[in-house]
Amino acid sequence: MTKRAGILVAVGATVAGLVTAVPSAASTAPGAPGAAAPLKWTACGTKAYPTQQCATVRAPLDHDRPSGRQVTLALARIPHTAKTSQGPLLVNPGGPGGSGLSMAGFVASSLPAKLAAQYDVIGFDPRGVGRSSPALDCVPKHFDPVRPDTVPGSPRDERTNRERAASFADACGEKHGDLLPFMDTVSTAKDLDVIRRALGARQINYFGYSYGTYLGAVYAKLFPERVRRLVLDSIVDPDGVWYEDNLGQDYAFDARHKAFAAWVAKNDATYRLGTDPAKVEAAWYRMRAAVKKHPAAGKVGPSELEDTFLPGGYYNGYWPQLAEAFAAYVNDKDEDALATAYDDFAAVDASGDNGYSVYTAVQCRDTGWPKSWTTWRNDTWQAHRKAPFMSWNNTWYNAPCATWPVAPLRPVRVTNHEIPPALLFQATDDAATPYEGGLSMHRKLKGSRLVVEEGGGNHGISLSGNDCLDAHLIAYLTDGTLPRSGGSGADAVCDALPEPEAAATAKAKAATGQKGSTLHSLLGFRG
């Protein structure tokens, strides 16, 4: 999961054909081919993003029946202000199930002002998500504590979790059976083209993180002539959707958990948990055993504990606060510290219920999952023996797909020789989308360039404080400039950012206030 990037020199090369001006929505005649009714944008600015505007667009629930039932998609944009526009830049934070409305303001404010002014940056809630309508919520409060232990200690324990997952799937079918056949990545990609037409644009620029990379690749496969520029950050392995990709996560998240333990050990002066990473990790598992017997503050059992520390695998900026809670519980028997960390990182609200409902709906529909539970069990125990941190947790998160009430589709083959060269970003130690996924996508998208963060373990790496990575992004969005091709491996390599500094109690929460934390609060987890 940590295959290293080749040592290559990044040399800028402007790619022909990428810098042709694209007309703005305002300059596209309503009667032009592919045009739709113009969107009605209204002011919906916030303190952080005062120029933000909002709109909605209707799309067919079933794209094969365009005159049938419609769904409503919520949009947000930061409009371009430059005299010449490079067209719409659609942004997506991943999931599936992630709300993308706030991404527009984040991306526009993170890019250089002169560059952002050239784009209409468009965020959107995909079908079923957030402010789009109808929105899914299969089982409200499904994740309320205290849940059964994820690791089955007996056949009865395993049966309890299986029944819980099957019950969720049944509830989705009963509550949203009319929607589930149309909750899939292909339908969402076709929604993107509805948005494009409503914007009056001949082509779109697209920037997706995590699952948003797969969505972008599927859109490019379906509508290659509509892609102008394509940026994919923290890349889903298209060969593994979705069962194999989740198995790959099990090993990669365990490696990140070990990296967290090593960091805690290195900062023993602050956390007093020992200087041996293996002993620090053992202390974490003793804490897990303890909260199984007696949930901390009545709400943090072993499942909640795993969920609390899982975000540390996505973003190491959370390590100081997580380490503080870990140390407080182990050294001072402070249960409230764990409960606070759970509230900060793992507690699921109504938007989280919605996100999980969409996550399962899309992943279970996109592709087939093992029909035999024996396969799930054997694969998970095999992973657990080497990677115990979250293997069973991940299995139960996806287990509704074992009994999903709608038949699966076949995954899209995203290999593409028809689009302009895409820009890809990948960290070598990313746990949510391991490094091999970036290499795989790089091979499949002809002419693409892969920028690798060597030694980086965060998920979502551009616009997160690494100036080297951002320089490539800025050059590409400015005029199509890409690193010189290095073959099938990395085309450019950037060093990872330094690990976070240890923080005393008063500083722990402030440690998450770095630039990267804003992005990671939008990307969420599991996506």
Coordinates of N, CA and C in Angstrom, one line a residue, residues 97-188:
G97 N -22.0 10.5 -1.2 CA -22.8 11.0 -0.1 C -22.3 12.4 0.4
G98 N -21.2 12.9 -0.1 CA -20.7 14.2 0.5 C -21.4 15.3 -0.2
S99 N -21.7 16.3 0.7 CA -22.3 17.6 0.2 C -21.2 18.4 -0.4
G100 N -21.4 19.0 -1.6 CA -20.4 19.8 -2.3 C -20.7 21.3 -2.3
L101 N -21.7 21.7 -1.7 CA -22.1 23.1 -1.8 C -21.0 24.0 -1.3
S102 N -20.4 23.7 -0.1 CA -19.3 24.5 0.5 C -18.0 24.4 -0.3
M103 N -17.9 23.4 -1.1 CA -16.6 23.3 -1.9 C -16.4 24.4 -2.8
A104 N -17.4 25.0 -3.3 CA -17.2 26.1 -4.3 C -16.5 27.3 -3.6
G105 N -16.9 27.7 -2.5 CA -16.3 28.8 -1.8 C -14.9 28.4 -1.4
F106 N -14.7 27.2 -0.9 CA -13.4 26.8 -0.5 C -12.4 26.8 -1.6
V107 N -12.7 26.2 -2.7 CA -11.8 26.2 -3.8 C -11.5 27.6 -4.4
A108 N -12.6 28.4 -4.6 CA -12.4 29.7 -5.1 C -11.5 30.6 -4.2
S109 N -11.6 30.4 -2.9 CA -10.8 31.2 -2.0 C -9.4 30.7 -1.8
S110 N -9.2 29.4 -2.1 CA -7.9 28.8 -1.9 C -7.0 29.0 -3.1
L111 N -7.6 29.2 -4.3 CA -6.8 29.5 -5.5 C -6.4 30.9 -5.5
P112 N -5.3 31.3 -6.2 CA -4.9 32.7 -6.3 C -6.1 33.5 -6.9
A113 N -6.3 34.7 -6.3 CA -7.5 35.5 -6.7 C -7.6 35.7 -8.2
K114 N -6.5 36.0 -8.8 CA -6.5 36.2 -10.3 C -7.0 35.0 -11.1
L115 N -6.6 33.8 -10.6 CA -7.0 32.6 -11.3 C -8.4 32.3 -11.0
A116 N -8.8 32.4 -9.7 CA -10.2 32.1 -9.3 C -11.2 33.0 -10.1
A117 N -10.8 34.2 -10.3 CA -11.6 35.1 -11.0 C -12.0 34.7 -12.4
Q118 N -11.2 33.8 -13.0 CA -11.5 33.3 -14.4 C -12.4 32.2 -14.5
Y119 N -12.9 31.6 -13.3 CA -13.8 30.5 -13.3 C -15.1 30.8 -12.6
D120 N -16.1 30.2 -13.1 CA -17.3 30.0 -12.2 C -17.2 28.7 -11.5
V121 N -16.8 28.8 -10.2 CA -16.6 27.6 -9.4 C -17.9 27.1 -8.9
I122 N -18.3 25.9 -9.2 CA -19.6 25.4 -9.0 C -19.5 24.2 -8.0
G123 N -20.2 24.3 -6.9 CA -20.3 23.1 -6.0 C -21.8 22.6 -6.1
F124 N -22.0 21.4 -5.8 CA -23.3 20.8 -6.0 C -23.5 19.7 -5.0
D125 N -24.8 19.5 -4.6 CA -25.2 18.3 -3.8 C -25.7 17.3 -4.8
P126 N -25.0 16.1 -5.0 CA -25.4 15.1 -5.9 C -26.8 14.6 -5.5
R127 N -27.4 13.9 -6.4 CA -28.7 13.3 -6.2 C -28.8 12.6 -4.9
G128 N -29.8 12.8 -4.1 CA -30.0 12.2 -2.8 C -29.3 12.8 -1.7
V129 N -28.5 13.8 -1.9 CA -27.6 14.4 -0.9 C -28.1 15.7 -0.4
G130 N -28.1 16.0 0.9 CA -28.2 17.3 1.4 C -29.4 18.1 1.0
R131 N -29.1 19.2 0.3 CA -30.2 20.1 -0.1 C -30.8 19.7 -1.4
S132 N -30.3 18.7 -2.1 CA -30.9 18.1 -3.3 C -32.2 17.4 -2.8
S133 N -33.1 17.2 -3.7 CA -34.4 16.6 -3.3 C -34.9 15.6 -4.4
P134 N -35.4 14.4 -3.9 CA -35.5 14.0 -2.5 C -34.1 13.6 -2.0
A135 N -34.0 13.7 -0.7 CA -32.8 13.3 0.0 C -33.0 12.0 0.8
L136 N -32.0 11.1 0.8 CA -32.1 9.8 1.4 C -31.8 9.9 2.9
D137 N -32.6 9.1 3.7 CA -32.2 8.9 5.1 C -32.9 7.6 5.5
C138 N -32.2 6.5 5.3 CA -32.8 5.2 5.5 C -33.1 4.9 6.9
V139 N -32.2 5.1 7.8 CA -32.4 4.8 9.2 C -31.8 5.9 10.1
P140 N -32.6 6.9 10.5 CA -32.1 8.0 11.3 C -31.5 7.4 12.6
K141 N -30.4 8.0 13.0 CA -29.7 7.6 14.2 C -29.1 6.2 14.2
H142 N -28.8 5.7 13.0 CA -28.3 4.3 12.9 C -27.0 4.2 13.6
F143 N -26.2 5.3 13.7 CA -24.9 5.2 14.4 C -24.9 5.7 15.8
D144 N -26.1 5.9 16.4 CA -26.1 6.3 17.8 C -25.4 5.3 18.7
P145 N -24.6 5.8 19.7 CA -23.9 4.9 20.6 C -24.9 4.2 21.6
V146 N -24.5 3.1 22.2 CA -23.3 2.4 22.0 C -23.7 1.2 21.1
R147 N -22.9 1.0 20.0 CA -23.2 0.0 19.0 C -22.5 -1.3 19.3
P148 N -22.9 -2.4 18.8 CA -22.2 -3.7 19.0 C -20.7 -3.6 18.6
D149 N -19.9 -4.3 19.3 CA -18.4 -4.4 19.0 C -18.3 -4.9 17.5
T150 N -17.4 -4.2 16.8 CA -17.3 -4.6 15.4 C -16.6 -6.0 15.2
V151 N -15.7 -6.3 16.1 CA -15.0 -7.6 16.0 C -15.8 -8.7 16.7
P152 N -16.3 -9.6 15.9 CA -17.2 -10.7 16.5 C -16.4 -11.6 17.4
G153 N -16.7 -11.7 18.6 CA -16.1 -12.7 19.5 C -16.8 -14.1 19.5
S154 N -17.9 -14.1 18.8 CA -18.7 -15.4 18.8 C -19.6 -15.3 17.6
P155 N -20.1 -16.5 17.1 CA -21.1 -16.5 16.0 C -22.3 -15.6 16.4
R156 N -22.7 -15.5 17.6 CA -23.8 -14.7 18.0 C -23.5 -13.2 17.7
D157 N -22.2 -12.8 18.1 CA -21.8 -11.4 17.9 C -21.9 -11.1 16.4
E158 N -21.4 -12.0 15.6 CA -21.4 -11.8 14.1 C -22.8 -11.7 13.6
R159 N -23.7 -12.6 14.1 CA -25.1 -12.6 13.7 C -25.8 -11.3 14.0
T160 N -25.4 -10.7 15.2 CA -26.0 -9.5 15.6 C -25.7 -8.3 14.6
N161 N -24.4 -8.3 14.2 CA -24.0 -7.2 13.3 C -24.5 -7.5 11.9
R162 N -24.6 -8.8 11.5 CA -25.2 -9.1 10.2 C -26.7 -8.7 10.1
E163 N -27.4 -9.0 11.2 CA -28.8 -8.6 11.2 C -29.0 -7.1 11.2
R164 N -28.1 -6.4 11.8 CA -28.1 -4.9 11.9 C -27.9 -4.4 10.5
A165 N -26.9 -4.9 9.8 CA -26.7 -4.4 8.4 C -27.8 -4.8 7.5
A166 N -28.3 -6.0 7.6 CA -29.5 -6.4 6.7 C -30.7 -5.5 7.0
S167 N -30.9 -5.2 8.3 CA -32.0 -4.3 8.6 C -31.9 -3.0 8.0
F168 N -30.7 -2.5 7.9 CA -30.5 -1.2 7.3 C -30.8 -1.3 5.8
A169 N -30.4 -2.3 5.1 CA -30.7 -2.5 3.7 C -32.2 -2.6 3.5
D170 N -32.8 -3.4 4.4 CA -34.3 -3.6 4.2 C -35.0 -2.2 4.4
A171 N -34.6 -1.4 5.4 CA -35.2 -0.1 5.6 C -35.0 0.8 4.4
C172 N -33.8 0.7 3.8 CA -33.6 1.6 2.6 C -34.6 1.2 1.5
G173 N -34.8 -0.1 1.3 CA -35.7 -0.6 0.3 C -37.1 -0.2 0.5
E174 N -37.5 -0.3 1.8 CA -38.9 0.1 2.2 C -39.2 1.6 2.0
K175 N -38.2 2.4 2.4 CA -38.4 3.8 2.5 C -38.1 4.5 1.1
H176 N -37.1 4.0 0.4 CA -36.6 4.7 -0.8 C -36.5 3.7 -2.0
G177 N -37.4 2.7 -2.0 CA -37.3 1.7 -3.1 C -37.5 2.3 -4.5
D178 N -38.2 3.4 -4.6 CA -38.4 4.1 -5.9 C -37.2 4.8 -6.3
L179 N -36.3 5.1 -5.4 CA -35.1 5.9 -5.8 C -33.9 5.0 -6.0
L180 N -33.8 3.9 -5.2 CA -32.5 3.1 -5.2 C -32.1 2.6 -6.6
P181 N -33.0 2.3 -7.5 CA -32.5 1.8 -8.8 C -31.7 2.9 -9.6
F182 N -31.9 4.2 -9.1 CA -31.2 5.3 -9.9 C -30.2 6.0 -9.0
M183 N -29.8 5.4 -7.9 CA -28.7 5.9 -7.1 C -27.4 5.2 -7.5
D184 N -26.7 5.8 -8.4 CA -25.4 5.1 -8.9 C -24.6 6.2 -9.5
T185 N -23.3 5.9 -9.8 CA -22.4 6.8 -10.3 C -22.7 7.3 -11.7
V186 N -23.1 6.4 -12.5 CA -23.5 6.7 -13.9 C -24.6 7.8 -13.9
S187 N -25.6 7.6 -13.1 CA -26.7 8.5 -13.1 C -26.2 9.9 -12.6
T188 N -25.4 9.9 -11.6 CA -24.8 11.1 -11.1 C -23.9 11.8 -12.1

